[in-house]
mmCIF file of C-alpha atoms and ligand atoms in Angstrom:
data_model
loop_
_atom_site.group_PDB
_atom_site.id
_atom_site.type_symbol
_atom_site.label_atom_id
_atom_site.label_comp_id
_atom_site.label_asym_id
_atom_site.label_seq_id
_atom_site.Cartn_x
_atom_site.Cartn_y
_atom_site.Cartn_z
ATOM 1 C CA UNK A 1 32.449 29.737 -22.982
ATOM 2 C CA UNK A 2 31.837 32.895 -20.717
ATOM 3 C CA UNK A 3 28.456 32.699 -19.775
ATOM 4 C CA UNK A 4 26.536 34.020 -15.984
ATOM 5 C CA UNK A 5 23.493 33.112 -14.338
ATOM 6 C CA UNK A 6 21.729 35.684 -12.111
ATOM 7 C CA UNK A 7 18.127 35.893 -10.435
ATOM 8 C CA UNK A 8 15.192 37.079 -12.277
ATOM 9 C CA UNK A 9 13.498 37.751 -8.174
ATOM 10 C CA UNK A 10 14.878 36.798 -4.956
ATOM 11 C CA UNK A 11 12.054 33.415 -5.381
ATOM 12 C CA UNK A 12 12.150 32.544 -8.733
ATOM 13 C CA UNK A 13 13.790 32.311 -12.425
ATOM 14 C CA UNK A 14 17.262 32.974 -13.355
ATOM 15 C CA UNK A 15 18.693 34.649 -16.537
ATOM 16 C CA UNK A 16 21.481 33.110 -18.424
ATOM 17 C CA UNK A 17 23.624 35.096 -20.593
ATOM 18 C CA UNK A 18 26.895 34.204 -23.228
ATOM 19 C CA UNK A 19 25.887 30.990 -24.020
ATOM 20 C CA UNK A 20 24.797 29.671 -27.683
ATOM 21 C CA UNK A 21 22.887 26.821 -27.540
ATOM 22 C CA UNK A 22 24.234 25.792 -30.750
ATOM 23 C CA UNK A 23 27.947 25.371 -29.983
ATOM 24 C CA UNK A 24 26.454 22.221 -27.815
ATOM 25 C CA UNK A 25 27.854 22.282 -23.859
ATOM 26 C CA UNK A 26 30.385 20.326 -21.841
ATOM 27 C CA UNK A 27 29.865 18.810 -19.380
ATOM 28 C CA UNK A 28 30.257 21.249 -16.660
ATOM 29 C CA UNK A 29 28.167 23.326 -18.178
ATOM 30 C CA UNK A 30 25.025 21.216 -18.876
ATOM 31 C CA UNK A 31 25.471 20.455 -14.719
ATOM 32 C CA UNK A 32 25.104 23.857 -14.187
ATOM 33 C CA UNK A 33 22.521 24.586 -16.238
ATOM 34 C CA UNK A 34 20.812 21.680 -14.225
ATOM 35 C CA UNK A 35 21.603 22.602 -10.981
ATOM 36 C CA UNK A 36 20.614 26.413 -11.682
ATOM 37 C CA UNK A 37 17.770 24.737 -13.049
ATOM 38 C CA UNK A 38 16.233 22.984 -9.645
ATOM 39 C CA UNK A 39 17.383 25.986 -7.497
ATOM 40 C CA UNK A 40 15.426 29.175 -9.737
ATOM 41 C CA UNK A 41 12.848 26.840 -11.415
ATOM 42 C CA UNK A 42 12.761 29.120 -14.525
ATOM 43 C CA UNK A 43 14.987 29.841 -16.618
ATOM 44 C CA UNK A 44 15.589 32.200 -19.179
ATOM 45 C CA UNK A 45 18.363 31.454 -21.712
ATOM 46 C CA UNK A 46 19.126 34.732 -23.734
ATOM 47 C CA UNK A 47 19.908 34.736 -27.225
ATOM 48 C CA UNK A 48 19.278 31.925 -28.926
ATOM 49 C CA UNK A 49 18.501 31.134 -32.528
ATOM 50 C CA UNK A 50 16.629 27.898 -33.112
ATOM 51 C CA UNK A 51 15.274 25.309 -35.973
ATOM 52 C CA UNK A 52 13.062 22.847 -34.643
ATOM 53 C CA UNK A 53 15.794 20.559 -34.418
ATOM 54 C CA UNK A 54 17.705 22.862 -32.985
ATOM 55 C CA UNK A 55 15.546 23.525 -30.004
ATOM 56 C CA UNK A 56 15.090 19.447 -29.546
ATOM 57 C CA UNK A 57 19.020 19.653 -29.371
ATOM 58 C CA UNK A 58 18.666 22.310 -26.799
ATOM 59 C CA UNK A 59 16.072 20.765 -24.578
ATOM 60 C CA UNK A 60 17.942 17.726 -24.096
ATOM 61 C CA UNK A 61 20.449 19.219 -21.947
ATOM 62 C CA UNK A 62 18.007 19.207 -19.530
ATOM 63 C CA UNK A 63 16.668 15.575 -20.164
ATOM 64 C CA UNK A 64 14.706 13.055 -22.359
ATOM 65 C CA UNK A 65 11.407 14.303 -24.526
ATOM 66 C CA UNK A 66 8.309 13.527 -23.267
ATOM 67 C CA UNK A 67 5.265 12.953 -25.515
ATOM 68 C CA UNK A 68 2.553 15.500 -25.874
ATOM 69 C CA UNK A 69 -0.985 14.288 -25.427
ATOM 70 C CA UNK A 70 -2.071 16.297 -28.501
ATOM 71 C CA UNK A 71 0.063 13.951 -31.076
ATOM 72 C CA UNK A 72 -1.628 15.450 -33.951
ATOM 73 C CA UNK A 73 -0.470 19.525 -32.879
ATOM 74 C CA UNK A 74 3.237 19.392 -33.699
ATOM 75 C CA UNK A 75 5.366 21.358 -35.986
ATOM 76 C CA UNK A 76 4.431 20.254 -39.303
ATOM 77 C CA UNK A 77 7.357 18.166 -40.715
ATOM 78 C CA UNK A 78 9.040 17.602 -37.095
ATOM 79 C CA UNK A 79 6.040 15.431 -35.078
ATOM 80 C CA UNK A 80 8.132 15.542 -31.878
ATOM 81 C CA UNK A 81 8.018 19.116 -31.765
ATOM 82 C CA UNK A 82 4.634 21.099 -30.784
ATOM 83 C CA UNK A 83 3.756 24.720 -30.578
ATOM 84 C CA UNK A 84 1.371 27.177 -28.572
ATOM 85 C CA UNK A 85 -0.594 29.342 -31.134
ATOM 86 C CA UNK A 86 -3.289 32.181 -31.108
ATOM 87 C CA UNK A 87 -4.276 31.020 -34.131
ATOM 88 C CA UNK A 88 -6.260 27.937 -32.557
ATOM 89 C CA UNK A 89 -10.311 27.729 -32.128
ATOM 90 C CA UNK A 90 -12.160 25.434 -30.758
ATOM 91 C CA UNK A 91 -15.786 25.800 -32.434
ATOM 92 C CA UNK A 92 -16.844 29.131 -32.454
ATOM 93 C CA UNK A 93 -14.083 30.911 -30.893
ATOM 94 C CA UNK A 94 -10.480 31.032 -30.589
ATOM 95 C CA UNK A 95 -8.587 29.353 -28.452
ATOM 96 C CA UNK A 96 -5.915 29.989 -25.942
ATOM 97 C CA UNK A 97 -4.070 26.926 -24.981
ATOM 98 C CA UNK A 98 -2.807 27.440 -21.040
ATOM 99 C CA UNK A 99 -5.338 30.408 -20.566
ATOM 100 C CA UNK A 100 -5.119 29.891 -17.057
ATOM 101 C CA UNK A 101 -3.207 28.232 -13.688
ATOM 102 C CA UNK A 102 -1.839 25.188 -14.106
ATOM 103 C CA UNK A 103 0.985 22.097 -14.267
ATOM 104 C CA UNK A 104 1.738 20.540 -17.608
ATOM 105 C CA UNK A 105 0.004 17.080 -17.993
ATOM 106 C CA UNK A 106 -0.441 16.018 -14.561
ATOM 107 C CA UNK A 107 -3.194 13.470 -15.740
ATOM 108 C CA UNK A 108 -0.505 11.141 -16.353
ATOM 109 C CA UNK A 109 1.261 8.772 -13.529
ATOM 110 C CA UNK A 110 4.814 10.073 -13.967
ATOM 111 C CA UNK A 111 4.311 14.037 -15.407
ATOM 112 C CA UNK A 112 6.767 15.687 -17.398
ATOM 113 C CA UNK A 113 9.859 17.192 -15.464
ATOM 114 C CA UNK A 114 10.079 20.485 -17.218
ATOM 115 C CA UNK A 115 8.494 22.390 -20.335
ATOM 116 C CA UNK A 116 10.084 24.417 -22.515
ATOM 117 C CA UNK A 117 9.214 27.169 -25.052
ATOM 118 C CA UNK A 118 11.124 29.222 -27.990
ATOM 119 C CA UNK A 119 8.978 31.894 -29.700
ATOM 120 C CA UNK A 120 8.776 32.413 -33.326
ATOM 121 C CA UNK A 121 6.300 35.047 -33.494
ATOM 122 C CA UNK A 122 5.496 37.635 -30.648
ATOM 123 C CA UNK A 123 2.943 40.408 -30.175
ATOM 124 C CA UNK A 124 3.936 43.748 -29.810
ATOM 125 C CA UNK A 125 2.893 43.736 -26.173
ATOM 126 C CA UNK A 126 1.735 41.671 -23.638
ATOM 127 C CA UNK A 127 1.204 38.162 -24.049
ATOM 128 C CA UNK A 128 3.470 37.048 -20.388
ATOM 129 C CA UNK A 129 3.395 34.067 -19.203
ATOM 130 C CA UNK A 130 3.085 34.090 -15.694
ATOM 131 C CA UNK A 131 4.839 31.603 -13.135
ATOM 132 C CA UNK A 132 4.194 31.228 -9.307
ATOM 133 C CA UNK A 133 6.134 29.410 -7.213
ATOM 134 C CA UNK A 134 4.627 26.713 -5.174
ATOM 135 C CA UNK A 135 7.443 25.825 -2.667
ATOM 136 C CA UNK A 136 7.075 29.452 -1.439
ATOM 137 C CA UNK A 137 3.414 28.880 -1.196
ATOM 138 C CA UNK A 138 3.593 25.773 0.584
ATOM 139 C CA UNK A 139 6.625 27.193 3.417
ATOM 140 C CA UNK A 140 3.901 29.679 3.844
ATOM 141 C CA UNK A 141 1.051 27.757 4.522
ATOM 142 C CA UNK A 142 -0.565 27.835 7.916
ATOM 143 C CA UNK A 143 1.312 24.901 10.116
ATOM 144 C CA UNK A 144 -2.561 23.975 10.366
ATOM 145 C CA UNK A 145 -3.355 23.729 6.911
ATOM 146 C CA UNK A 146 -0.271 21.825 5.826
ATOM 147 C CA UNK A 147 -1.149 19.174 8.578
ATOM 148 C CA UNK A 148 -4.689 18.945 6.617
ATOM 149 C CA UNK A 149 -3.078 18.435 3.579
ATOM 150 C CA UNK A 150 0.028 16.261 4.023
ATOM 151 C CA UNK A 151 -0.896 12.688 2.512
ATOM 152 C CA UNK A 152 -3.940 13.584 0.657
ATOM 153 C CA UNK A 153 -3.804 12.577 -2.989
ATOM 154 C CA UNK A 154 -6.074 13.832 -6.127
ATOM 155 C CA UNK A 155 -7.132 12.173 -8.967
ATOM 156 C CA UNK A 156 -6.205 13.804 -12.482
ATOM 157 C CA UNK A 157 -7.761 13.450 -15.373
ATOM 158 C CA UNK A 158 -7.119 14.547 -19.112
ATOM 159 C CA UNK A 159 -10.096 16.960 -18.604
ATOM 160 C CA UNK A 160 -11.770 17.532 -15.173
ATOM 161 C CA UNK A 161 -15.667 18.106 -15.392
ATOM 162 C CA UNK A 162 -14.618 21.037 -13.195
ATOM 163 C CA UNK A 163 -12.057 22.355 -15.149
ATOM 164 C CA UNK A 164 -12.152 26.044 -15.540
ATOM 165 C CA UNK A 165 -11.733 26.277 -18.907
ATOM 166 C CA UNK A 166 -12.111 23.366 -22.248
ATOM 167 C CA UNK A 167 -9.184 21.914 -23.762
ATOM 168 C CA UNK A 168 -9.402 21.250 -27.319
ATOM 169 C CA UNK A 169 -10.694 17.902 -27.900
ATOM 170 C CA UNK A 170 -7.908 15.252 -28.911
ATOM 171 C CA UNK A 171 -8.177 13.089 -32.243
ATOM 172 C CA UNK A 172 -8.971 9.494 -31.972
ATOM 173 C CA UNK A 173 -5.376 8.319 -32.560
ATOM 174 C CA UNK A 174 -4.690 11.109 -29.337
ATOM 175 C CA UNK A 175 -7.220 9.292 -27.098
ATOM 176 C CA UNK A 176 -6.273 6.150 -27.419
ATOM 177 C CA UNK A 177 -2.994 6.865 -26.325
ATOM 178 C CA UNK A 178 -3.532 8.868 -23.373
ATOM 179 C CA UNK A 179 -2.970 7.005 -19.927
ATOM 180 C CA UNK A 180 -4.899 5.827 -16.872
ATOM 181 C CA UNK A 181 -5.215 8.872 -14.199
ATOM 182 C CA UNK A 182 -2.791 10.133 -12.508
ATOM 183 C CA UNK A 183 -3.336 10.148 -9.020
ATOM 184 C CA UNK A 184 -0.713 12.169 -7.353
ATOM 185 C CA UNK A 185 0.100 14.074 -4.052
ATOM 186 C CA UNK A 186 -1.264 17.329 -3.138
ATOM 187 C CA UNK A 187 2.318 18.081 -1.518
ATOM 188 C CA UNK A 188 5.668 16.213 -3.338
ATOM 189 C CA UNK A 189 8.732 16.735 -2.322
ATOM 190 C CA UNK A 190 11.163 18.019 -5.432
ATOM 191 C CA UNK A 191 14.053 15.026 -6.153
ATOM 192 C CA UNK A 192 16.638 17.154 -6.819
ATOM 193 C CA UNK A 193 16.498 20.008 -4.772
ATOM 194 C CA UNK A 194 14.829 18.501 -1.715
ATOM 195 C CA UNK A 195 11.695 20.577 -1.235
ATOM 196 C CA UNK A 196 8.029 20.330 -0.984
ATOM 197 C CA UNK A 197 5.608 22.524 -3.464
ATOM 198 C CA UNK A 198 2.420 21.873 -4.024
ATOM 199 C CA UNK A 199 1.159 20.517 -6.490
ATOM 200 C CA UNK A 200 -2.315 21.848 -7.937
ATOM 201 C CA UNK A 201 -4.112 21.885 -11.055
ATOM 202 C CA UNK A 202 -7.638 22.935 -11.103
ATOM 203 C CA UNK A 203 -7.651 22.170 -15.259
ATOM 204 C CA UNK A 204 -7.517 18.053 -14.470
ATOM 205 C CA UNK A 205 -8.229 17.661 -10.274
ATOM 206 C CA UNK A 206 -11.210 15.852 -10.528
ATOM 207 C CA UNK A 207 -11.325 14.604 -7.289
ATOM 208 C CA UNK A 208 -9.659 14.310 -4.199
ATOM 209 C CA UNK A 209 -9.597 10.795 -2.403
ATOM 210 C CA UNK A 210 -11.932 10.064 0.521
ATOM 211 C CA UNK A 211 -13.381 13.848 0.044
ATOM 212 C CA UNK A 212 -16.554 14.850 -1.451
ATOM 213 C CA UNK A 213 -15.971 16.781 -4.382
ATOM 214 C CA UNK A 214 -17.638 19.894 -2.837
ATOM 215 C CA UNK A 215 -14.981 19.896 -0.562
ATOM 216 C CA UNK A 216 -12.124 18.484 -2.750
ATOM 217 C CA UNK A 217 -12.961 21.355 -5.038
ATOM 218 C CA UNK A 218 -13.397 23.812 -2.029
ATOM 219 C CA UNK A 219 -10.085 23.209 -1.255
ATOM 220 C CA UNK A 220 -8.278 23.048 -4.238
ATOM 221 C CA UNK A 221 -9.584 26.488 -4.808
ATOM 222 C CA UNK A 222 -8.866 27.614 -1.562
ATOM 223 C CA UNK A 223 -5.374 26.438 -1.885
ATOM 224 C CA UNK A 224 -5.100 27.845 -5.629
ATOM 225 C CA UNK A 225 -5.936 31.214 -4.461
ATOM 226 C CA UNK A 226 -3.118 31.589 -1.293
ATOM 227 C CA UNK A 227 -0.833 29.770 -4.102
ATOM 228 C CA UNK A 228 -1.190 32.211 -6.880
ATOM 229 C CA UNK A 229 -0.326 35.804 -4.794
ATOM 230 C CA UNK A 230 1.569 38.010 -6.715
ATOM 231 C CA UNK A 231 4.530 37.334 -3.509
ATOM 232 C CA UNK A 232 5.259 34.696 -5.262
ATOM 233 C CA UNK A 233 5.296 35.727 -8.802
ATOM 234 C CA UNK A 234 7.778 35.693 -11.601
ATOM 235 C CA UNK A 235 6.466 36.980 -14.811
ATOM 236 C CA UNK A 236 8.282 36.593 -17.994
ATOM 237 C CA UNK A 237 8.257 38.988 -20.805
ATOM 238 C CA UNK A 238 8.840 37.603 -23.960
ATOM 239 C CA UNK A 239 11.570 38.372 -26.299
ATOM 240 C CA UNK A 240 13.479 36.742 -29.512
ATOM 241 C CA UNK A 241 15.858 34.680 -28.724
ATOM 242 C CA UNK A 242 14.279 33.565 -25.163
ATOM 243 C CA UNK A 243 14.587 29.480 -25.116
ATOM 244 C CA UNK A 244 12.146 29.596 -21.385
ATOM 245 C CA UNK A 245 12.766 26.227 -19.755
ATOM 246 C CA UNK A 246 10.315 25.606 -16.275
ATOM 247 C CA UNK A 247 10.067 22.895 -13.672
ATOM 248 C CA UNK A 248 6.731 21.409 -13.875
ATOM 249 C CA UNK A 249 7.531 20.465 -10.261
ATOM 250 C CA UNK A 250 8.243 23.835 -8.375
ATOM 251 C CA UNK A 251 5.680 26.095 -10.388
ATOM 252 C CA UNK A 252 2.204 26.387 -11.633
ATOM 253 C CA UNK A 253 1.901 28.801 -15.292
ATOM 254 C CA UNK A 254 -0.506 30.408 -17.386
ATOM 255 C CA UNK A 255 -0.228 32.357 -20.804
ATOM 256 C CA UNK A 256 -1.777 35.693 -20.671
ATOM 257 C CA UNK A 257 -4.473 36.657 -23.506
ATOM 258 C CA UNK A 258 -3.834 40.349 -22.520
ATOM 259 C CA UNK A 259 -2.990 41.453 -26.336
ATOM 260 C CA UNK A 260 -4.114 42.301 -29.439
ATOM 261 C CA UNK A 261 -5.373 39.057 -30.880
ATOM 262 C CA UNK A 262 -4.894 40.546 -34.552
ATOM 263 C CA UNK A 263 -1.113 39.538 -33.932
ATOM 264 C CA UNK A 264 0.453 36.788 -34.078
ATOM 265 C CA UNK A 265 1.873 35.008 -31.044
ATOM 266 C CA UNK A 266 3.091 31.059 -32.300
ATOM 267 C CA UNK A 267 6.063 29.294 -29.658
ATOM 268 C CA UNK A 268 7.523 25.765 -30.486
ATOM 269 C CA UNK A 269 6.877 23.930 -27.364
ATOM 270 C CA UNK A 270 8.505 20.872 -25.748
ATOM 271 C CA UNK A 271 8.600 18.606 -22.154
ATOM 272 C CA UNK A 272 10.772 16.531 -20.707
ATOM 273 C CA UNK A 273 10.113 13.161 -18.675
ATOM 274 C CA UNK A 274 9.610 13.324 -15.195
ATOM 275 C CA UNK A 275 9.180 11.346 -12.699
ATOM 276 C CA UNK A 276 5.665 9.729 -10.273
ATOM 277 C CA UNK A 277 5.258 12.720 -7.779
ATOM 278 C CA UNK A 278 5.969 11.736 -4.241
HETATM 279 C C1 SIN B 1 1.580 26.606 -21.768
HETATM 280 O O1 SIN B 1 0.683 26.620 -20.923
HETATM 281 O O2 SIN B 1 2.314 25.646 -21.925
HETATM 282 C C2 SIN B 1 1.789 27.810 -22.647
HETATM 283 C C3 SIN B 1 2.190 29.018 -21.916
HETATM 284 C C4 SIN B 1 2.230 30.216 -22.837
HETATM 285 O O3 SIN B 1 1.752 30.150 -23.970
HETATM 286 O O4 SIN B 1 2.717 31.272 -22.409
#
């Protein structure tokens, strides 16, 4: 199969393009999909057409599934297979799941690897969702401030009392099943392509140890703000046929609410196991 990869910036994401999905890949070809994978940290696979089995096949190229917290928010009919909606509330109002900066479900002691979306129904405009890339952000950092930093480790939660937004509240069945904290790193070093990122998320830090949280939460935010400069950007613009696979372990991602919430925006969603952050 004729297929190329080429960079979506000089930092971050890659385009692939002549591939189906759906004709399955050899091997050489799922190891380059990997290895493109851990050098651009996004990418963007053009043109595919998925079921929800389909896209399970798909994500598996990459690695195992890994459970969502949210058990009972899956595709109805295909419980391993979950979905990012507009059409959400929590009570009162409606609900944007991933409204802002974060890493996928870091309260857990080995987060997943990657997450991966497919969209089945896009607004007209707008609606990005935005990646920065936190190996860039950590090269940068001041030689002083990574010496601060190096060896502290945070606490995660499933919902940090300073979170800057809610996350809908899980079902019963959900919260049993979710796991002790995760308490992880504020710099790990990437297993497969060697480098250190940070690794932030101001949605489930809910403490930092041997800080106080004033200044746990101080410098999270401090950290958060250097992180997310647009330098260090890649934003993705949705289209059909995108299958958007990211690494959980090189970026931080929001969805933006920037459209007209009369529309429809509704994107199967899956992750893939990772690994404890060190
Ligand atoms: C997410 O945070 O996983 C969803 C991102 C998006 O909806 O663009």
């Amino acid at each position: 199969m004729e297929y190329m990869i080429a960079p979506l910036t000089p930092h971050t994401g890659a385009e692939v393009r002549g591939l189906d999905l759906n004709e399955g890949v050899d091997t050489e070809t799922r190891a380059a999909l990997n290895r493109a994978f851990a050098e651009h940290h996004v990418l963007v696979i053009r043109g595919q057409h998925f079921t929800p089995p389909q896209f399970i096949a798909a994500a598996q190229v990459f690695g195992e599934l890994f459970q969502h917290d949210k058990r009972e928010m899956h595709v109805p009919g295909y419980p391993q297979v979950y979905y990012v909606s507009n059409e959400q509330t929590v009570p009162g109002k409606r609900y944007i799941s991933g409204e802002t900066f974060h890493t996928d479900h870091s309260n857990h002691p080995a987060p997943p690897k990657a997450t991966m979306l497919f969209p089945v129904s896009l607004p007209s405009y707008g609606g990005d969702t935005q990646y920065v890339n936190m190996h860039e952000a950590y090269d940068d950092l001041p030689a002083a401030t990574k010496e601060r930093i190096n060896g502290l480790r945070a606490v995660h939660v499933y919902l940090s009392k300073y979170s800057p937004r809610e996350l809908r509240p899980l079902s019963e069945d959900s919260a049993r099943q979710v796991p002790p904290p995760g308490v992880h790193p504020l710099v790990r070093t990437h297993p497969e392509n060697g480098r250190k990122a940070l690794y932030l998320n101001p949605v489930r830090i809910e403490s930092i140890i041997g800080m106080e949280d004033e200044a746990a939460l101080g410098l999270v935010a401090e950290l958060m703000e250097y992180a997310t400069q647009e330098k260090y950007e890649y934003r993705h613009q949705w289209r059909y046929g995108d299958f958007v696979i990211w690494d959980n372990r090189s970026v931080i991602h929001k969805a933006n609410p920037d459209y007209d919430m009369n529309e429809r925006r509704y994107l199967y969603r899956l992750m893939l196991k990772g690994e404890t952050p060190a």
